[in-house]
Amino acid sequence: MPASTLTRKSVTDRYQSEFPNSRKLSDQARQVFPSGVTHDIRHLEPFPVYVERAQGAHKWDVDGHELIDYFSGHGSLLLGHCHPAVVEAVQKQAGRATHPGACHESEIEWGQLVQKLIPSAERVRFTSSGTEATLMALRLARIFTGKPKFLKFAGHFHGWHDFVIPACDPPYDGAAIPGVAPGVQAETVVVPPNDPAIIEKTLANDPQIGCVILEPTGGHFGAVPIRGDFLKALREITAKHQRVLIFDEVISGFRVHPGGAQGLYQVKPDLTTLAKILAGGLPGGCLAGRADILAFLEFRAGKPKMKHPGTFNANPLSAAAGVATLRLVASGEFCQRANRTGKLLREKLNQMLVERGFNWVAYGEFSSFRLVPNYQGPRPASDDFVPYNGDLEKLDGMKNKQLVHAFRCGMLLHGVDTPGLSGWLSAMHNEADVDKTVTAVANTLQFFREEGLIP
């Protein structure tokens, strides 16, 4: 849809006209769910889009629009929507048993695939989500070290439980978190990313910190990227001070490389949390790591044990999807394909932004992209480029929510669904999708320019 057809109405008005069935469903949902949504990231003003079906890198909404999808199942669909091998595995398992309330053979193969691919995975314990996996990691670290505190990095997201939610989003000033007890929040030590000296000093000065957790490619999958040199330094520092190192690879696991960030950068943490791609788009997570730490899940006479039930741990449907997915991921082909297409998208976006004179910039790593509006600085000379030298506040700080919502609406009007100013690619995205996406961004920004929303 050319930008000229949008200028008759605001982007919000046009969106409401073009997506009437989504609006009707949203009106119903608001009577059921707080703000009408079941996940914060799906919140969109004036209302979210409702999807009916999906295939590969595309999905179709209830109004019949075909959309290029950059949600990719919140990052869980490296193989794209409804990959035949995953569909077949889940359908076959559904006819056998969905919940036998017993051990089953598929959970063993699933765990063995994790051990094969993830370097730190001496032992594996399945959970139902990434949030549960990080909760388990911290509790086991406390049992193992006898130390109550842990260290995390500002802007890194490790799920929504009480201990890890502080400083995952701006502001990063240590303000009280609604619903989190001050005593719990006091056990969470927050430092800025990418500064080994601060970590060294913090661990040396606080013997009550038992572990360090981070997203090894950077918070929110690289909003402020982290590279191999920092990970190697962090491994050395935590080993020196005898602290447990936890890689939260819920997003990066099996996406940046079949072995995750630790496989790519050859840095071995003590514990690793996984989810998303792990279960092939179904609910599922796990904690993998050192056998002596996970031993505190074992039934051992005279030894402390972490209690860990969980009705849907290693459920057969998720196991079936996970096994089918990891068998394919193991080759490395799908990671490489998604990474190449992500690089192509970033390059073409930046070329278009310069040609059209928009003061925005694209950056990112692997199979992702990010857009920075109102950018003032040098243009990328290579794909290693990070705007503002990785300044946390400028890259992951407070956003103009009105602009973000308007951008999403504009992109949807042009046949593209993005979670804000960023997105995940799957191995099913291709060059045609890239070209259509670049055109969608160009037309959306041109509309903003004509309306005076951006210069």
GROMACS .gro file of C-alpha atoms in nm:
model
  455
    1MET     CA    1   0.000   0.000   0.000
    2PRO     CA    2   0.176   0.320  -0.114
    3ALA     CA    3   0.232   0.591   0.144
    4SER     CA    4   0.022   0.833  -0.060
    5THR     CA    5  -0.290   0.628   0.013
    6LEU     CA    6  -0.227   0.663   0.385
    7THR     CA    7  -0.212   1.040   0.403
    8ARG     CA    8  -0.590   1.081   0.392
    9LYS     CA    9  -0.617   0.944   0.745
   10SER     CA   10  -0.386   0.900   1.041
   11VAL     CA   11  -0.210   0.566   1.063
   12THR     CA   12  -0.432   0.472   1.357
   13ASP     CA   13  -0.751   0.555   1.170
   14ARG     CA   14  -0.635   0.358   0.867
   15TYR     CA   15  -0.538   0.063   1.086
   16GLN     CA   16  -0.879   0.055   1.253
   17SER     CA   17  -1.048   0.060   0.914
   18GLU     CA   18  -0.834  -0.217   0.767
   19PHE     CA   19  -0.854  -0.457   1.064
   20PRO     CA   20  -1.221  -0.453   1.176
   21ASN     CA   21  -1.241  -0.818   1.284
   22SER     CA   22  -0.933  -0.782   1.502
   23ARG     CA   23  -1.100  -0.483   1.663
   24LYS     CA   24  -1.415  -0.686   1.737
   25LEU     CA   25  -1.215  -0.966   1.896
   26SER     CA   26  -1.014  -0.716   2.099
   27ASP     CA   27  -1.335  -0.564   2.233
   28GLN     CA   28  -1.436  -0.911   2.353
   29ALA     CA   29  -1.092  -0.984   2.497
   30ARG     CA   30  -1.097  -0.669   2.708
   31GLN     CA   31  -1.390  -0.819   2.899
   32VAL     CA   32  -1.181  -1.127   2.977
   33PHE     CA   33  -0.813  -1.031   3.005
   34PRO     CA   34  -0.644  -0.727   3.164
   35SER     CA   35  -0.594  -0.483   2.875
   36GLY     CA   36  -0.728  -0.758   2.650
   37VAL     CA   37  -0.397  -0.945   2.607
   38THR     CA   38  -0.225  -1.255   2.744
   39HIS     CA   39   0.134  -1.132   2.697
   40ASP     CA   40   0.268  -0.779   2.748
   41ILE     CA   41   0.445  -0.766   2.412
   42ARG     CA   42   0.116  -0.828   2.229
   43HIS     CA   43  -0.032  -0.507   2.363
   44LEU     CA   44  -0.089  -0.263   2.078
   45GLU     CA   45  -0.281   0.063   2.061
   46PRO     CA   46  -0.556   0.089   1.947
   47PHE     CA   47  -0.586  -0.294   1.948
   48PRO     CA   48  -0.370  -0.595   1.860
   49VAL     CA   49  -0.394  -0.801   1.543
   50TYR     CA   50  -0.556  -1.145   1.570
   51VAL     CA   51  -0.398  -1.427   1.370
   52GLU     CA   52  -0.588  -1.722   1.227
   53ARG     CA   53  -0.312  -1.938   1.080
   54ALA     CA   54   0.058  -1.936   0.995
   55GLN     CA   55   0.299  -2.112   0.764
   56GLY     CA   56   0.673  -2.067   0.717
   57ALA     CA   57   0.762  -1.699   0.764
   58HIS     CA   58   0.407  -1.575   0.706
   59LYS     CA   59   0.079  -1.562   0.893
   60TRP     CA   60  -0.278  -1.464   0.805
   61ASP     CA   61  -0.500  -1.256   1.030
   62VAL     CA   62  -0.876  -1.276   1.083
   63ASP     CA   63  -0.931  -1.004   0.823
   64GLY     CA   64  -0.748  -1.200   0.555
   65HIS     CA   65  -0.422  -1.001   0.548
   66GLU     CA   66  -0.106  -1.195   0.474
   67LEU     CA   67   0.172  -1.077   0.704
   68ILE     CA   68   0.547  -1.134   0.703
   69ASP     CA   69   0.608  -1.244   1.060
   70TYR     CA   70   0.896  -1.114   1.272
   71PHE     CA   71   0.754  -1.233   1.603
   72SER     CA   72   0.859  -1.587   1.501
   73GLY     CA   73   0.675  -1.731   1.800
   74HIS     CA   74   0.851  -1.481   2.031
   75GLY     CA   75   1.179  -1.616   1.896
   76SER     CA   76   1.092  -1.985   1.935
   77LEU     CA   77   1.040  -2.074   1.568
   78LEU     CA   78   1.377  -2.101   1.398
   79LEU     CA   79   1.221  -2.348   1.152
   80GLY     CA   80   0.927  -2.117   1.085
   81HIS     CA   81   0.560  -2.188   1.143
   82CYS     CA   82   0.426  -2.541   1.100
   83HIS     CA   83   0.744  -2.710   0.979
   84PRO     CA   84   0.630  -3.047   0.839
   85ALA     CA   85   0.862  -3.252   1.063
   86VAL     CA   86   0.737  -3.078   1.377
   87VAL     CA   87   0.371  -3.101   1.276
   88GLU     CA   88   0.404  -3.471   1.201
   89ALA     CA   89   0.579  -3.543   1.531
   90VAL     CA   90   0.320  -3.358   1.739
   91GLN     CA   91   0.024  -3.512   1.557
   92LYS     CA   92   0.167  -3.859   1.599
   93GLN     CA   93   0.231  -3.807   1.971
   94ALA     CA   94  -0.115  -3.654   2.030
   95GLY     CA   95  -0.269  -3.981   1.914
   96ARG     CA   96  -0.061  -4.178   2.162
   97ALA     CA   97  -0.077  -3.975   2.483
   98THR     CA   98  -0.071  -3.609   2.577
   99HIS     CA   99  -0.003  -3.662   2.946
  100PRO     CA  100   0.059  -4.018   3.066
  101GLY     CA  101   0.168  -3.896   3.410
  102ALA     CA  102   0.478  -4.111   3.374
  103CYS     CA  103   0.828  -4.117   3.236
  104HIS     CA  104   0.842  -4.164   2.860
  105GLU     CA  105   1.106  -4.248   2.602
  106SER     CA  106   1.091  -3.917   2.414
  107GLU     CA  107   1.211  -3.719   2.715
  108ILE     CA  108   1.534  -3.918   2.712
  109GLU     CA  109   1.603  -3.846   2.347
  110TRP     CA  110   1.515  -3.480   2.401
  111GLY     CA  111   1.762  -3.453   2.688
  112GLN     CA  112   2.030  -3.640   2.494
  113LEU     CA  113   1.998  -3.393   2.207
  114VAL     CA  114   2.051  -3.106   2.453
  115GLN     CA  115   2.360  -3.283   2.586
  116LYS     CA  116   2.488  -3.334   2.232
  117LEU     CA  117   2.447  -2.972   2.128
  118ILE     CA  118   2.507  -2.761   2.442
  119PRO     CA  119   2.868  -2.781   2.571
  120SER     CA  120   2.779  -2.725   2.939
  121ALA     CA  121   2.501  -2.985   2.951
  122GLU     CA  122   2.637  -3.261   3.172
  123ARG     CA  123   2.288  -3.305   3.317
  124VAL     CA  124   1.946  -3.169   3.210
  125ARG     CA  125   1.621  -3.095   3.393
  126PHE     CA  126   1.312  -2.994   3.197
  127THR     CA  127   1.069  -2.720   3.300
  128SER     CA  128   0.767  -2.563   3.134
  129SER     CA  129   0.920  -2.222   3.054
  130GLY     CA  130   1.233  -2.012   3.051
  131THR     CA  131   1.118  -1.825   3.361
  132GLU     CA  132   1.102  -2.153   3.552
  133ALA     CA  133   1.447  -2.246   3.423
  134THR     CA  134   1.613  -1.929   3.556
  135LEU     CA  135   1.427  -1.967   3.887
  136MET     CA  136   1.572  -2.316   3.918
  137ALA     CA  137   1.920  -2.200   3.819
  138LEU     CA  138   1.932  -1.936   4.093
  139ARG     CA  139   1.793  -2.167   4.360
  140LEU     CA  140   2.041  -2.442   4.278
  141ALA     CA  141   2.325  -2.188   4.277
  142ARG     CA  142   2.223  -2.080   4.628
  143ILE     CA  143   2.220  -2.438   4.751
  144PHE     CA  144   2.554  -2.513   4.586
  145THR     CA  145   2.737  -2.198   4.701
  146GLY     CA  146   2.553  -2.120   5.025
  147LYS     CA  147   2.539  -1.756   4.912
  148PRO     CA  148   2.205  -1.570   4.888
  149LYS     CA  149   2.279  -1.295   4.633
  150PHE     CA  150   2.334  -1.300   4.260
  151LEU     CA  151   2.461  -1.051   4.004
  152LYS     CA  152   2.278  -0.956   3.683
  153PHE     CA  153   2.322  -0.692   3.415
  154ALA     CA  154   2.099  -0.393   3.350
  155GLY     CA  155   1.875  -0.451   3.051
  156HIS     CA  156   1.896  -0.831   3.065
  157PHE     CA  157   1.569  -1.023   3.082
  158HIS     CA  158   1.556  -1.358   3.261
  159GLY     CA  159   1.183  -1.410   3.298
  160TRP     CA  160   0.929  -1.243   3.521
  161HIS     CA  161   0.987  -1.399   3.864
  162ASP     CA  162   1.073  -1.177   4.161
  163PHE     CA  163   1.449  -1.218   4.169
  164VAL     CA  164   1.529  -1.137   3.806
  165ILE     CA  165   1.271  -0.874   3.716
  166PRO     CA  166   1.463  -0.574   3.864
  167ALA     CA  167   1.646  -0.366   3.598
  168CYS     CA  168   1.530  -0.579   3.306
  169ASP     CA  169   1.365  -0.270   3.156
  170PRO     CA  170   1.428   0.104   3.201
  171PRO     CA  171   1.462   0.288   3.426
  172TYR     CA  172   1.761   0.105   3.572
  173ASP     CA  173   1.777   0.314   3.889
  174GLY     CA  174   1.694   0.044   4.144
  175ALA     CA  175   1.343   0.174   4.208
  176ALA     CA  176   1.100  -0.058   4.385
  177ILE     CA  177   0.930  -0.310   4.157
  178PRO     CA  178   0.553  -0.341   4.205
  179GLY     CA  179   0.475  -0.664   4.389
  180VAL     CA  180   0.836  -0.756   4.466
  181ALA     CA  181   0.927  -0.759   4.835
  182PRO     CA  182   1.215  -0.521   4.919
  183GLY     CA  183   1.399  -0.804   5.092
  184VAL     CA  184   1.388  -1.013   4.776
  185GLN     CA  185   1.498  -0.725   4.555
  186ALA     CA  186   1.789  -0.658   4.791
  187GLU     CA  187   1.941  -0.994   4.694
  188THR     CA  188   1.966  -0.883   4.330
  189VAL     CA  189   2.286  -0.692   4.247
  190VAL     CA  190   2.271  -0.501   3.917
  191VAL     CA  191   2.569  -0.372   3.719
  192PRO     CA  192   2.601  -0.226   3.366
  193PRO     CA  193   2.693  -0.468   3.085
  194ASN     CA  194   3.028  -0.506   2.911
  195ASP     CA  195   3.250  -0.378   3.195
  196PRO     CA  196   3.477  -0.653   3.337
  197ALA     CA  197   3.637  -0.415   3.587
  198ILE     CA  198   3.304  -0.347   3.758
  199ILE     CA  199   3.232  -0.720   3.781
  200GLU     CA  200   3.575  -0.789   3.928
  201LYS     CA  201   3.530  -0.516   4.187
  202THR     CA  202   3.172  -0.616   4.275
  203LEU     CA  203   3.252  -0.983   4.327
  204ALA     CA  204   3.564  -0.901   4.527
  205ASN     CA  205   3.374  -0.665   4.757
  206ASP     CA  206   3.063  -0.878   4.815
  207PRO     CA  207   3.125  -1.238   4.923
  208GLN     CA  208   2.750  -1.299   4.948
  209ILE     CA  209   2.713  -1.302   4.568
  210GLY     CA  210   2.706  -1.667   4.465
  211CYS     CA  211   2.641  -1.648   4.093
  212VAL     CA  212   2.632  -1.428   3.785
  213ILE     CA  213   2.360  -1.458   3.519
  214LEU     CA  214   2.344  -1.293   3.178
  215GLU     CA  215   2.210  -1.318   2.826
  216PRO     CA  216   2.536  -1.403   2.648
  217THR     CA  217   2.447  -1.212   2.331
  218GLY     CA  218   2.321  -0.907   2.523
  219GLY     CA  219   1.997  -0.809   2.693
  220HIS     CA  220   1.678  -0.865   2.496
  221PHE     CA  221   1.880  -1.060   2.237
  222GLY     CA  222   2.137  -0.797   2.165
  223ALA     CA  223   1.983  -0.457   2.233
  224VAL     CA  224   2.329  -0.383   2.373
  225PRO     CA  225   2.535  -0.662   2.215
  226ILE     CA  226   2.783  -0.874   2.409
  227ARG     CA  227   3.072  -1.036   2.227
  228GLY     CA  228   3.308  -1.325   2.287
  229ASP     CA  229   3.590  -1.127   2.448
  230PHE     CA  230   3.362  -1.011   2.729
  231LEU     CA  231   3.229  -1.363   2.783
  232LYS     CA  232   3.582  -1.500   2.810
  233ALA     CA  233   3.674  -1.230   3.063
  234LEU     CA  234   3.359  -1.301   3.262
  235ARG     CA  235   3.438  -1.672   3.269
  236GLU     CA  236   3.785  -1.599   3.404
  237ILE     CA  237   3.657  -1.359   3.670
  238THR     CA  238   3.382  -1.588   3.797
  239ALA     CA  239   3.621  -1.885   3.808
  240LYS     CA  240   3.878  -1.678   3.996
  241HIS     CA  241   3.622  -1.578   4.260
  242GLN     CA  242   3.458  -1.923   4.262
  243ARG     CA  243   3.115  -1.799   4.159
  244VAL     CA  244   2.869  -1.991   3.944
  245LEU     CA  245   2.830  -1.855   3.590
  246ILE     CA  246   2.486  -1.891   3.431
  247PHE     CA  247   2.421  -1.833   3.062
  248ASP     CA  248   2.057  -1.754   2.995
  249GLU     CA  249   2.029  -1.893   2.644
  250VAL     CA  250   1.650  -1.897   2.632
  251ILE     CA  251   1.668  -1.689   2.312
  252SER     CA  252   2.023  -1.749   2.187
  253GLY     CA  253   2.016  -2.125   2.247
  254PHE     CA  254   2.006  -2.313   1.913
  255ARG     CA  255   1.950  -1.979   1.731
  256VAL     CA  256   2.292  -1.817   1.697
  257HIS     CA  257   2.459  -2.159   1.662
  258PRO     CA  258   2.349  -2.519   1.728
  259GLY     CA  259   2.546  -2.500   2.052
  260GLY     CA  260   2.413  -2.157   2.146
  261ALA     CA  261   2.636  -1.861   2.224
  262GLN     CA  262   2.861  -2.086   2.432
  263GLY     CA  263   2.915  -2.311   2.131
  264LEU     CA  264   2.982  -2.016   1.902
  265TYR     CA  265   3.221  -1.833   2.134
  266GLN     CA  266   3.368  -2.144   2.300
  267VAL     CA  267   3.297  -2.022   2.652
  268LYS     CA  268   3.157  -2.283   2.889
  269PRO     CA  269   2.930  -2.164   3.172
  270ASP     CA  270   2.842  -2.369   3.479
  271LEU     CA  271   2.468  -2.361   3.410
  272THR     CA  272   2.256  -2.285   3.104
  273THR     CA  273   1.888  -2.202   3.081
  274LEU     CA  274   1.703  -2.289   2.761
  275ALA     CA  275   1.348  -2.258   2.622
  276LYS     CA  276   1.183  -2.130   2.299
  277ILE     CA  277   1.356  -2.323   2.016
  278LEU     CA  278   1.424  -2.604   2.264
  279ALA     CA  279   1.057  -2.711   2.243
  280GLY     CA  280   1.000  -2.630   1.877
  281GLY     CA  281   0.738  -2.363   1.944
  282LEU     CA  282   0.552  -2.551   2.218
  283PRO     CA  283   0.581  -2.473   2.591
  284GLY     CA  284   0.904  -2.601   2.738
  285GLY     CA  285   1.229  -2.505   2.902
  286CYS     CA  286   1.522  -2.668   3.077
  287LEU     CA  287   1.823  -2.615   3.296
  288ALA     CA  288   2.143  -2.779   3.177
  289GLY     CA  289   2.485  -2.776   3.336
  290ARG     CA  290   2.735  -2.923   3.574
  291ALA     CA  291   2.641  -3.259   3.721
  292ASP     CA  292   2.760  -3.162   4.070
  293ILE     CA  293   2.523  -2.862   4.077
  294LEU     CA  294   2.222  -3.042   3.931
  295ALA     CA  295   2.293  -3.321   4.180
  296PHE     CA  296   2.094  -3.117   4.433
  297LEU     CA  297   1.784  -3.226   4.241
  298GLU     CA  298   1.868  -3.589   4.316
  299PHE     CA  299   1.724  -3.802   4.596
  300ARG     CA  300   2.033  -3.856   4.811
  301ALA     CA  301   2.026  -3.965   5.172
  302GLY     CA  302   2.165  -3.699   5.401
  303LYS     CA  303   2.200  -3.437   5.126
  304PRO     CA  304   1.989  -3.123   5.072
  305LYS     CA  305   1.750  -3.145   4.779
  306MET     CA  306   1.573  -2.880   4.577
  307LYS     CA  307   1.208  -2.974   4.545
  308HIS     CA  308   1.099  -2.967   4.182
  309PRO     CA  309   0.758  -3.090   4.074
  310GLY     CA  310   0.589  -2.951   3.760
  311THR     CA  311   0.282  -3.103   3.599
  312PHE     CA  312   0.401  -3.040   3.244
  313ASN     CA  313   0.777  -3.095   3.280
  314ALA     CA  314   0.900  -3.277   2.966
  315ASN     CA  315   0.541  -3.328   2.852
  316PRO     CA  316   0.523  -3.564   2.552
  317LEU     CA  317   0.391  -3.308   2.302
  318SER     CA  318   0.669  -3.060   2.376
  319ALA     CA  319   0.923  -3.341   2.375
  320ALA     CA  320   0.803  -3.456   2.033
  321ALA     CA  321   0.826  -3.104   1.891
  322GLY     CA  322   1.163  -3.049   2.060
  323VAL     CA  323   1.315  -3.370   1.930
  324ALA     CA  324   1.200  -3.300   1.575
  325THR     CA  325   1.335  -2.945   1.592
  326LEU     CA  326   1.673  -3.022   1.749
  327ARG     CA  327   1.740  -3.304   1.505
  328LEU     CA  328   1.717  -3.046   1.226
  329VAL     CA  329   1.897  -2.768   1.414
  330ALA     CA  330   2.197  -2.995   1.478
  331SER     CA  331   2.317  -2.960   1.120
  332GLY     CA  332   2.373  -2.586   1.160
  333GLU     CA  333   2.204  -2.517   0.825
  334PHE     CA  334   1.897  -2.346   0.970
  335CYS     CA  335   2.098  -2.121   1.202
  336GLN     CA  336   2.322  -2.015   0.916
  337ARG     CA  337   2.029  -1.948   0.684
  338ALA     CA  338   1.846  -1.730   0.939
  339ASN     CA  339   2.167  -1.545   1.026
  340ARG     CA  340   2.243  -1.471   0.659
  341THR     CA  341   1.894  -1.337   0.596
  342GLY     CA  342   1.913  -1.124   0.910
  343LYS     CA  343   2.238  -0.970   0.788
  344LEU     CA  344   2.085  -0.902   0.447
  345LEU     CA  345   1.784  -0.731   0.603
  346ARG     CA  346   2.001  -0.504   0.819
  347GLU     CA  347   2.216  -0.409   0.520
  348LYS     CA  348   1.921  -0.329   0.294
  349LEU     CA  349   1.745  -0.134   0.569
  350ASN     CA  350   2.050   0.084   0.624
  351GLN     CA  351   2.095   0.138   0.251
  352MET     CA  352   1.732   0.250   0.220
  353LEU     CA  353   1.751   0.475   0.528
  354VAL     CA  354   2.049   0.661   0.381
  355GLU     CA  355   1.899   0.687   0.033
  356ARG     CA  356   1.570   0.822   0.168
  357GLY     CA  357   1.731   1.055   0.418
  358PHE     CA  358   1.569   0.909   0.730
  359ASN     CA  359   1.765   0.966   1.052
  360TRP     CA  360   1.709   0.609   1.164
  361VAL     CA  361   1.961   0.326   1.172
  362ALA     CA  362   1.937  -0.054   1.173
  363TYR     CA  363   2.167  -0.282   1.367
  364GLY     CA  364   2.170  -0.624   1.531
  365GLU     CA  365   2.335  -0.962   1.514
  366PHE     CA  366   2.254  -1.311   1.396
  367SER     CA  367   1.886  -1.358   1.302
  368SER     CA  368   1.756  -1.029   1.438
  369PHE     CA  369   1.720  -0.663   1.351
  370ARG     CA  370   1.670  -0.344   1.550
  371LEU     CA  371   1.580   0.008   1.446
  372VAL     CA  372   1.691   0.321   1.629
  373PRO     CA  373   1.484   0.633   1.552
  374ASN     CA  374   1.619   0.988   1.566
  375TYR     CA  375   1.972   0.854   1.531
  376GLN     CA  376   2.263   1.096   1.546
  377GLY     CA  377   2.595   0.932   1.472
  378PRO     CA  378   2.813   0.758   1.215
  379ARG     CA  379   2.659   0.515   0.969
  380PRO     CA  380   2.750   0.146   0.983
  381ALA     CA  381   3.068   0.050   0.800
  382SER     CA  382   3.017  -0.322   0.873
  383ASP     CA  383   2.767  -0.560   1.028
  384ASP     CA  384   2.961  -0.543   1.358
  385PHE     CA  385   2.836  -0.187   1.401
  386VAL     CA  386   2.673  -0.093   1.734
  387PRO     CA  387   2.513   0.253   1.757
  388TYR     CA  388   2.625   0.494   2.026
  389ASN     CA  389   2.910   0.259   2.124
  390GLY     CA  390   2.662   0.037   2.306
  391ASP     CA  391   2.519   0.306   2.534
  392LEU     CA  392   2.254   0.129   2.742
  393GLU     CA  393   2.025   0.427   2.787
  394LYS     CA  394   2.028   0.520   2.419
  395LEU     CA  395   1.977   0.166   2.287
  396ASP     CA  396   1.760   0.006   2.554
  397GLY     CA  397   1.630   0.305   2.747
  398MET     CA  398   1.285   0.460   2.754
  399LYS     CA  399   1.106   0.446   2.418
  400ASN     CA  400   0.853   0.680   2.262
  401LYS     CA  401   0.558   0.445   2.307
  402GLN     CA  402   0.331   0.646   2.078
  403LEU     CA  403   0.586   0.619   1.796
  404VAL     CA  404   0.638   0.245   1.857
  405HIS     CA  405   0.265   0.173   1.842
  406ALA     CA  406   0.226   0.388   1.531
  407PHE     CA  407   0.520   0.211   1.366
  408ARG     CA  408   0.367  -0.130   1.434
  409CYS     CA  409   0.032  -0.017   1.292
  410GLY     CA  410   0.203   0.126   0.985
  411MET     CA  411   0.397  -0.194   0.927
  412LEU     CA  412   0.083  -0.406   0.963
  413LEU     CA  413  -0.084  -0.188   0.701
  414HIS     CA  414   0.205  -0.279   0.472
  415GLY     CA  415   0.186  -0.653   0.546
  416VAL     CA  416   0.456  -0.691   0.812
  417ASP     CA  417   0.417  -0.779   1.181
  418THR     CA  418   0.701  -0.670   1.410
  419PRO     CA  419   0.725  -0.668   1.790
  420GLY     CA  420   0.800  -0.298   1.810
  421LEU     CA  421   1.117  -0.166   1.648
  422SER     CA  422   1.285  -0.506   1.628
  423GLY     CA  423   1.223  -0.862   1.523
  424TRP     CA  424   1.338  -1.222   1.499
  425LEU     CA  425   1.386  -1.401   1.169
  426SER     CA  426   1.340  -1.770   1.099
  427ALA     CA  427   1.520  -1.984   0.847
  428MET     CA  428   1.209  -1.956   0.629
  429HIS     CA  429   1.245  -1.582   0.568
  430ASN     CA  430   1.386  -1.515   0.223
  431GLU     CA  431   1.512  -1.228   0.008
  432ALA     CA  432   1.161  -1.149  -0.118
  433ASP     CA  433   1.048  -1.109   0.243
  434VAL     CA  434   1.346  -0.882   0.306
  435ASP     CA  435   1.265  -0.659   0.009
  436LYS     CA  436   0.898  -0.630   0.108
  437THR     CA  437   0.999  -0.548   0.465
  438VAL     CA  438   1.238  -0.275   0.357
  439THR     CA  439   0.964  -0.125   0.139
  440ALA     CA  440   0.721  -0.142   0.433
  441VAL     CA  441   0.964   0.043   0.658
  442ALA     CA  442   1.029   0.304   0.388
  443ASN     CA  443   0.659   0.368   0.327
  444THR     CA  444   0.576   0.378   0.697
  445LEU     CA  445   0.851   0.631   0.769
  446GLN     CA  446   0.751   0.838   0.468
  447PHE     CA  447   0.399   0.855   0.606
  448PHE     CA  448   0.539   0.963   0.944
  449ARG     CA  449   0.740   1.233   0.770
  450GLU     CA  450   0.438   1.365   0.583
  451GLU     CA  451   0.240   1.374   0.907
  452GLY     CA  452   0.522   1.554   1.090
  453LEU     CA  453   0.591   1.266   1.329
  454ILE     CA  454   0.957   1.250   1.223
  455PRO     CA  455   1.185   1.491   1.034
   0.00000   0.00000   0.00000
